[in-house]
Amino acid sequence: MNFTKRAAMAALLALSAGTAEAQTRWNMANAYADGNFHTRNIRAFIEDVEKSTNGALSIQLHSNATLLTMPNIKRSVQSGQVQLGEVLLSVHGNEDPFFEVDGVPFLADTWEATAALNAAADPFVRARLERQGLTPLYMVPWPSQGFYTRTEIKSVDDLRGQRFRTYNVLTTRMAELMGAAPVTVQVAEVAQAFATGVIAVMFTSAQTGVDTAAWDYARVFTDVGGMRAKNYVFANTRAFRALDEATRNAVMAAAQRAAVRGLAEAKAAESEMAERLRSRGMQVVTPSASLMAQLREIGAKQTQEWAQRAGPEGAQVLERYRAAMTR
């Protein structure tokens, strides 16, 4: 090979190496099934990012807790083990009460109330995440919540002594206030936990019921609203800042689109997933006024307890939220 050809080959190899180095590859973890609207939204977000960056940023999603279980995702993103993660932030209420404000039962149990509470609390939540080395990208709420049982619930007393599936501090406390026995079970383990008698009651969305084939272990879904807690998608801040400005801007623009799309999908899932449960033979029950009164009493107690834990800033959030709801 003459000198000219060798020089040309070297230049081509250098160009190829430069192209390979220009692509950044990230890993992302979430804990939900591929059919879940949160996971579908993430996949659309990833496709949007890769398209808008012309492949400069490539993201590999590890869904359904195949890489990390829910309680471990946040810490793994903070440490840089993975660059992106999605969590139900209220799972980390033991770290900071602000991480669980949207999961306080019956504090904000309509879509209007959910939006008002988010507007009041989000600046405080974001500041806390940023101090922990996380860059919040977007958030999407869950649909309304309900009880999965084998028989219809007419009173909170019907839950007394039952083994109640919990997943964070707030649901554990709610079970205690109902006189139930709290048992922590991650979503990927729900079906097995019911089958083996580890739990007999679950409080979650119709979407999660579909994800876990609830018709195999429960007969009744009592949709009580409860709350519309949010999933946060965030990046490791060091990894995010290492991206060039154009890529960072593309990621944030895709995140804004994911937030809008995710909210629409959450609202649609509220009725669609309940209908899916019904189509598989489950009873989808509207709660009685007396049951709702009992549940709201428990919610008022938990709101008071949350305010005590959250301190002066928590009081600010509740004041802003309640002022917005009275306008």
mmCIF file with all atom_site columns, C-alpha atoms in Angstrom, residues 179-307:
data_model
loop_
_atom_site.group_PDB
_atom_site.id
_atom_site.type_symbol
_atom_site.label_atom_id
_atom_site.label_alt_id
_atom_site.label_comp_id
_atom_site.label_asym_id
_atom_site.label_entity_id
_atom_site.label_seq_id
_atom_site.pdbx_PDB_ins_code
_atom_site.Cartn_x
_atom_site.Cartn_y
_atom_site.Cartn_z
_atom_site.occupancy
_atom_site.B_iso_or_equiv
_atom_site.pdbx_formal_charge
_atom_site.auth_seq_id
_atom_site.auth_comp_id
_atom_site.auth_asym_id
_atom_site.auth_atom_id
_atom_site.pdbx_PDB_model_num
ATOM 1   C CA . GLY A 1 179 ? -56.552 -1.774  61.220 1.00 0.00 ? 179 GLY A CA 1
ATOM 2   C CA . ALA A 1 180 ? -55.033 -3.851  58.397 1.00 0.00 ? 180 ALA A CA 1
ATOM 3   C CA . ALA A 1 181 ? -51.661 -5.607  58.477 1.00 0.00 ? 181 ALA A CA 1
ATOM 4   C CA . PRO A 1 182 ? -49.197 -3.840  56.116 1.00 0.00 ? 182 PRO A CA 1
ATOM 5   C CA . VAL A 1 183 ? -46.927 -6.021  53.959 1.00 0.00 ? 183 VAL A CA 1
ATOM 6   C CA . THR A 1 184 ? -44.421 -4.415  51.571 1.00 0.00 ? 184 THR A CA 1
ATOM 7   C CA . VAL A 1 185 ? -44.558 -5.995  48.116 1.00 0.00 ? 185 VAL A CA 1
ATOM 8   C CA . GLN A 1 186 ? -43.079 -4.597  44.890 1.00 0.00 ? 186 GLN A CA 1
ATOM 9   C CA . VAL A 1 187 ? -45.350 -4.458  41.847 1.00 0.00 ? 187 VAL A CA 1
ATOM 10  C CA . ALA A 1 188 ? -43.469 -7.190  39.977 1.00 0.00 ? 188 ALA A CA 1
ATOM 11  C CA . GLU A 1 189 ? -44.202 -9.586  42.872 1.00 0.00 ? 189 GLU A CA 1
ATOM 12  C CA . VAL A 1 190 ? -47.888 -8.768  43.415 1.00 0.00 ? 190 VAL A CA 1
ATOM 13  C CA . ALA A 1 191 ? -49.460 -11.722 41.605 1.00 0.00 ? 191 ALA A CA 1
ATOM 14  C CA . GLN A 1 192 ? -47.271 -14.254 43.420 1.00 0.00 ? 192 GLN A CA 1
ATOM 15  C CA . ALA A 1 193 ? -47.909 -12.550 46.766 1.00 0.00 ? 193 ALA A CA 1
ATOM 16  C CA . PHE A 1 194 ? -51.669 -12.904 46.302 1.00 0.00 ? 194 PHE A CA 1
ATOM 17  C CA . ALA A 1 195 ? -51.338 -16.491 45.103 1.00 0.00 ? 195 ALA A CA 1
ATOM 18  C CA . THR A 1 196 ? -49.300 -17.519 48.145 1.00 0.00 ? 196 THR A CA 1
ATOM 19  C CA . GLY A 1 197 ? -51.433 -15.667 50.711 1.00 0.00 ? 197 GLY A CA 1
ATOM 20  C CA . VAL A 1 198 ? -48.759 -13.092 51.518 1.00 0.00 ? 198 VAL A CA 1
ATOM 21  C CA . ILE A 1 199 ? -51.337 -10.371 50.827 1.00 0.00 ? 199 ILE A CA 1
ATOM 22  C CA . ALA A 1 200 ? -55.135 -10.317 50.488 1.00 0.00 ? 200 ALA A CA 1
ATOM 23  C CA . VAL A 1 201 ? -55.802 -6.632  49.667 1.00 0.00 ? 201 VAL A CA 1
ATOM 24  C CA . MET A 1 202 ? -54.118 -4.116  47.373 1.00 0.00 ? 202 MET A CA 1
ATOM 25  C CA . PHE A 1 203 ? -54.604 -0.366  46.907 1.00 0.00 ? 203 PHE A CA 1
ATOM 26  C CA . THR A 1 204 ? -53.436 0.802   43.493 1.00 0.00 ? 204 THR A CA 1
ATOM 27  C CA . SER A 1 205 ? -54.597 1.878   40.047 1.00 0.00 ? 205 SER A CA 1
ATOM 28  C CA . ALA A 1 206 ? -56.590 -0.023  37.459 1.00 0.00 ? 206 ALA A CA 1
ATOM 29  C CA . GLN A 1 207 ? -53.465 0.130   35.286 1.00 0.00 ? 207 GLN A CA 1
ATOM 30  C CA . THR A 1 208 ? -51.448 -1.849  37.823 1.00 0.00 ? 208 THR A CA 1
ATOM 31  C CA . GLY A 1 209 ? -54.309 -4.304  38.107 1.00 0.00 ? 209 GLY A CA 1
ATOM 32  C CA . VAL A 1 210 ? -54.147 -4.930  34.364 1.00 0.00 ? 210 VAL A CA 1
ATOM 33  C CA . ASP A 1 211 ? -50.349 -5.162  34.452 1.00 0.00 ? 211 ASP A CA 1
ATOM 34  C CA . THR A 1 212 ? -50.534 -7.882  37.103 1.00 0.00 ? 212 THR A CA 1
ATOM 35  C CA . ALA A 1 213 ? -53.622 -9.712  35.740 1.00 0.00 ? 213 ALA A CA 1
ATOM 36  C CA . ALA A 1 214 ? -55.650 -8.893  38.844 1.00 0.00 ? 214 ALA A CA 1
ATOM 37  C CA . TRP A 1 215 ? -58.573 -11.030 37.639 1.00 0.00 ? 215 TRP A CA 1
ATOM 38  C CA . ASP A 1 216 ? -56.459 -14.054 38.587 1.00 0.00 ? 216 ASP A CA 1
ATOM 39  C CA . TYR A 1 217 ? -56.351 -13.124 42.267 1.00 0.00 ? 217 TYR A CA 1
ATOM 40  C CA . ALA A 1 218 ? -59.148 -10.605 42.996 1.00 0.00 ? 218 ALA A CA 1
ATOM 41  C CA . ARG A 1 219 ? -62.809 -10.258 42.116 1.00 0.00 ? 219 ARG A CA 1
ATOM 42  C CA . VAL A 1 220 ? -63.604 -6.632  43.032 1.00 0.00 ? 220 VAL A CA 1
ATOM 43  C CA . PHE A 1 221 ? -61.995 -3.282  42.188 1.00 0.00 ? 221 PHE A CA 1
ATOM 44  C CA . THR A 1 222 ? -63.423 -0.423  44.269 1.00 0.00 ? 222 THR A CA 1
ATOM 45  C CA . ASP A 1 223 ? -62.310 2.822   42.599 1.00 0.00 ? 223 ASP A CA 1
ATOM 46  C CA . VAL A 1 224 ? -62.065 5.460   45.340 1.00 0.00 ? 224 VAL A CA 1
ATOM 47  C CA . GLY A 1 225 ? -59.889 8.096   43.648 1.00 0.00 ? 225 GLY A CA 1
ATOM 48  C CA . GLY A 1 226 ? -57.505 8.368   46.569 1.00 0.00 ? 226 GLY A CA 1
ATOM 49  C CA . MET A 1 227 ? -54.665 10.259  44.968 1.00 0.00 ? 227 MET A CA 1
ATOM 50  C CA . ARG A 1 228 ? -52.805 10.556  41.688 1.00 0.00 ? 228 ARG A CA 1
ATOM 51  C CA . ALA A 1 229 ? -49.202 10.210  42.771 1.00 0.00 ? 229 ALA A CA 1
ATOM 52  C CA . LYS A 1 230 ? -46.537 10.881  40.159 1.00 0.00 ? 230 LYS A CA 1
ATOM 53  C CA . ASN A 1 231 ? -43.666 9.053   38.575 1.00 0.00 ? 231 ASN A CA 1
ATOM 54  C CA . TYR A 1 232 ? -40.557 11.182  38.086 1.00 0.00 ? 232 TYR A CA 1
ATOM 55  C CA . VAL A 1 233 ? -38.020 10.612  35.317 1.00 0.00 ? 233 VAL A CA 1
ATOM 56  C CA . PHE A 1 234 ? -34.620 12.033  36.156 1.00 0.00 ? 234 PHE A CA 1
ATOM 57  C CA . ALA A 1 235 ? -31.019 11.930  34.987 1.00 0.00 ? 235 ALA A CA 1
ATOM 58  C CA . ASN A 1 236 ? -27.708 11.777  36.780 1.00 0.00 ? 236 ASN A CA 1
ATOM 59  C CA . THR A 1 237 ? -26.684 15.438  36.810 1.00 0.00 ? 237 THR A CA 1
ATOM 60  C CA . ARG A 1 238 ? -23.010 14.790  36.036 1.00 0.00 ? 238 ARG A CA 1
ATOM 61  C CA . ALA A 1 239 ? -23.955 12.694  33.012 1.00 0.00 ? 239 ALA A CA 1
ATOM 62  C CA . PHE A 1 240 ? -26.487 15.270  31.868 1.00 0.00 ? 240 PHE A CA 1
ATOM 63  C CA . ARG A 1 241 ? -24.025 18.152  32.136 1.00 0.00 ? 241 ARG A CA 1
ATOM 64  C CA . ALA A 1 242 ? -21.444 16.150  30.182 1.00 0.00 ? 242 ALA A CA 1
ATOM 65  C CA . LEU A 1 243 ? -23.713 16.323  27.137 1.00 0.00 ? 243 LEU A CA 1
ATOM 66  C CA . ASP A 1 244 ? -23.201 19.193  24.728 1.00 0.00 ? 244 ASP A CA 1
ATOM 67  C CA . GLU A 1 245 ? -25.664 22.054  24.875 1.00 0.00 ? 245 GLU A CA 1
ATOM 68  C CA . ALA A 1 246 ? -27.612 21.034  21.777 1.00 0.00 ? 246 ALA A CA 1
ATOM 69  C CA . THR A 1 247 ? -28.136 17.511  23.122 1.00 0.00 ? 247 THR A CA 1
ATOM 70  C CA . ARG A 1 248 ? -29.187 18.805  26.544 1.00 0.00 ? 248 ARG A CA 1
ATOM 71  C CA . ASN A 1 249 ? -31.725 21.099  24.899 1.00 0.00 ? 249 ASN A CA 1
ATOM 72  C CA . ALA A 1 250 ? -33.054 18.224  22.789 1.00 0.00 ? 250 ALA A CA 1
ATOM 73  C CA . VAL A 1 251 ? -33.474 16.026  25.879 1.00 0.00 ? 251 VAL A CA 1
ATOM 74  C CA . MET A 1 252 ? -35.376 18.724  27.755 1.00 0.00 ? 252 MET A CA 1
ATOM 75  C CA . ALA A 1 253 ? -37.621 19.435  24.758 1.00 0.00 ? 253 ALA A CA 1
ATOM 76  C CA . ALA A 1 254 ? -38.403 15.717  24.435 1.00 0.00 ? 254 ALA A CA 1
ATOM 77  C CA . ALA A 1 255 ? -39.102 15.622  28.180 1.00 0.00 ? 255 ALA A CA 1
ATOM 78  C CA . GLN A 1 256 ? -41.659 18.431  27.874 1.00 0.00 ? 256 GLN A CA 1
ATOM 79  C CA . ARG A 1 257 ? -43.431 16.511  25.138 1.00 0.00 ? 257 ARG A CA 1
ATOM 80  C CA . ALA A 1 258 ? -43.342 13.342  27.258 1.00 0.00 ? 258 ALA A CA 1
ATOM 81  C CA . ALA A 1 259 ? -44.977 15.173  30.177 1.00 0.00 ? 259 ALA A CA 1
ATOM 82  C CA . VAL A 1 260 ? -47.874 16.362  27.994 1.00 0.00 ? 260 VAL A CA 1
ATOM 83  C CA . ARG A 1 261 ? -48.279 12.980  26.326 1.00 0.00 ? 261 ARG A CA 1
ATOM 84  C CA . GLY A 1 262 ? -48.043 11.111  29.629 1.00 0.00 ? 262 GLY A CA 1
ATOM 85  C CA . LEU A 1 263 ? -50.748 13.202  31.280 1.00 0.00 ? 263 LEU A CA 1
ATOM 86  C CA . ALA A 1 264 ? -53.129 12.510  28.399 1.00 0.00 ? 264 ALA A CA 1
ATOM 87  C CA . GLU A 1 265 ? -52.343 8.790   28.595 1.00 0.00 ? 265 GLU A CA 1
ATOM 88  C CA . ALA A 1 266 ? -52.883 8.753   32.378 1.00 0.00 ? 266 ALA A CA 1
ATOM 89  C CA . LYS A 1 267 ? -56.325 10.290  31.999 1.00 0.00 ? 267 LYS A CA 1
ATOM 90  C CA . ALA A 1 268 ? -57.225 7.838   29.246 1.00 0.00 ? 268 ALA A CA 1
ATOM 91  C CA . ALA A 1 269 ? -55.945 4.880   31.263 1.00 0.00 ? 269 ALA A CA 1
ATOM 92  C CA . GLU A 1 270 ? -58.239 5.754   34.156 1.00 0.00 ? 270 GLU A CA 1
ATOM 93  C CA . SER A 1 271 ? -61.342 4.612   32.290 1.00 0.00 ? 271 SER A CA 1
ATOM 94  C CA . GLU A 1 272 ? -59.759 2.257   29.754 1.00 0.00 ? 272 GLU A CA 1
ATOM 95  C CA . MET A 1 273 ? -58.019 0.083   32.328 1.00 0.00 ? 273 MET A CA 1
ATOM 96  C CA . ALA A 1 274 ? -61.100 -0.087  34.553 1.00 0.00 ? 274 ALA A CA 1
ATOM 97  C CA . GLU A 1 275 ? -63.037 -1.305  31.522 1.00 0.00 ? 275 GLU A CA 1
ATOM 98  C CA . ARG A 1 276 ? -60.307 -3.879  30.856 1.00 0.00 ? 276 ARG A CA 1
ATOM 99  C CA . LEU A 1 277 ? -60.744 -5.221  34.385 1.00 0.00 ? 277 LEU A CA 1
ATOM 100 C CA . ARG A 1 278 ? -64.500 -5.392  33.844 1.00 0.00 ? 278 ARG A CA 1
ATOM 101 C CA . SER A 1 279 ? -64.055 -7.220  30.549 1.00 0.00 ? 279 SER A CA 1
ATOM 102 C CA . ARG A 1 280 ? -62.067 -9.912  32.352 1.00 0.00 ? 280 ARG A CA 1
ATOM 103 C CA . GLY A 1 281 ? -64.890 -10.585 34.774 1.00 0.00 ? 281 GLY A CA 1
ATOM 104 C CA . MET A 1 282 ? -64.017 -8.279  37.672 1.00 0.00 ? 282 MET A CA 1
ATOM 105 C CA . GLN A 1 283 ? -66.608 -6.133  39.413 1.00 0.00 ? 283 GLN A CA 1
ATOM 106 C CA . VAL A 1 284 ? -65.705 -2.431  39.155 1.00 0.00 ? 284 VAL A CA 1
ATOM 107 C CA . VAL A 1 285 ? -67.542 -0.889  42.082 1.00 0.00 ? 285 VAL A CA 1
ATOM 108 C CA . THR A 1 286 ? -68.385 2.701   42.988 1.00 0.00 ? 286 THR A CA 1
ATOM 109 C CA . PRO A 1 287 ? -67.781 3.206   46.724 1.00 0.00 ? 287 PRO A CA 1
ATOM 110 C CA . SER A 1 288 ? -70.615 4.144   49.040 1.00 0.00 ? 288 SER A CA 1
ATOM 111 C CA . ALA A 1 289 ? -70.821 7.600   50.601 1.00 0.00 ? 289 ALA A CA 1
ATOM 112 C CA . SER A 1 290 ? -70.214 6.119   54.052 1.00 0.00 ? 290 SER A CA 1
ATOM 113 C CA . LEU A 1 291 ? -67.047 4.331   52.918 1.00 0.00 ? 291 LEU A CA 1
ATOM 114 C CA . MET A 1 292 ? -65.745 7.530   51.291 1.00 0.00 ? 292 MET A CA 1
ATOM 115 C CA . ALA A 1 293 ? -66.421 9.469   54.491 1.00 0.00 ? 293 ALA A CA 1
ATOM 116 C CA . GLN A 1 294 ? -64.337 6.972   56.468 1.00 0.00 ? 294 GLN A CA 1
ATOM 117 C CA . LEU A 1 295 ? -61.522 7.121   53.914 1.00 0.00 ? 295 LEU A CA 1
ATOM 118 C CA . ARG A 1 296 ? -61.487 10.922  53.875 1.00 0.00 ? 296 ARG A CA 1
ATOM 119 C CA . GLU A 1 297 ? -61.242 10.933  57.648 1.00 0.00 ? 297 GLU A CA 1
ATOM 120 C CA . ILE A 1 298 ? -58.146 8.747   57.394 1.00 0.00 ? 298 ILE A CA 1
ATOM 121 C CA . GLY A 1 299 ? -56.809 11.053  54.678 1.00 0.00 ? 299 GLY A CA 1
ATOM 122 C CA . ALA A 1 300 ? -57.273 14.121  56.875 1.00 0.00 ? 300 ALA A CA 1
ATOM 123 C CA . LYS A 1 301 ? -55.281 12.406  59.607 1.00 0.00 ? 301 LYS A CA 1
ATOM 124 C CA . GLN A 1 302 ? -52.479 11.562  57.196 1.00 0.00 ? 302 GLN A CA 1
ATOM 125 C CA . THR A 1 303 ? -52.432 15.104  55.799 1.00 0.00 ? 303 THR A CA 1
ATOM 126 C CA . GLN A 1 304 ? -51.992 16.436  59.328 1.00 0.00 ? 304 GLN A CA 1
ATOM 127 C CA . GLU A 1 305 ? -49.181 13.967  59.985 1.00 0.00 ? 305 GLU A CA 1
ATOM 128 C CA . TRP A 1 306 ? -47.475 14.901  56.714 1.00 0.00 ? 306 TRP A CA 1
ATOM 129 C CA . ALA A 1 307 ? -47.628 18.613  57.563 1.00 0.00 ? 307 ALA A CA 1
#
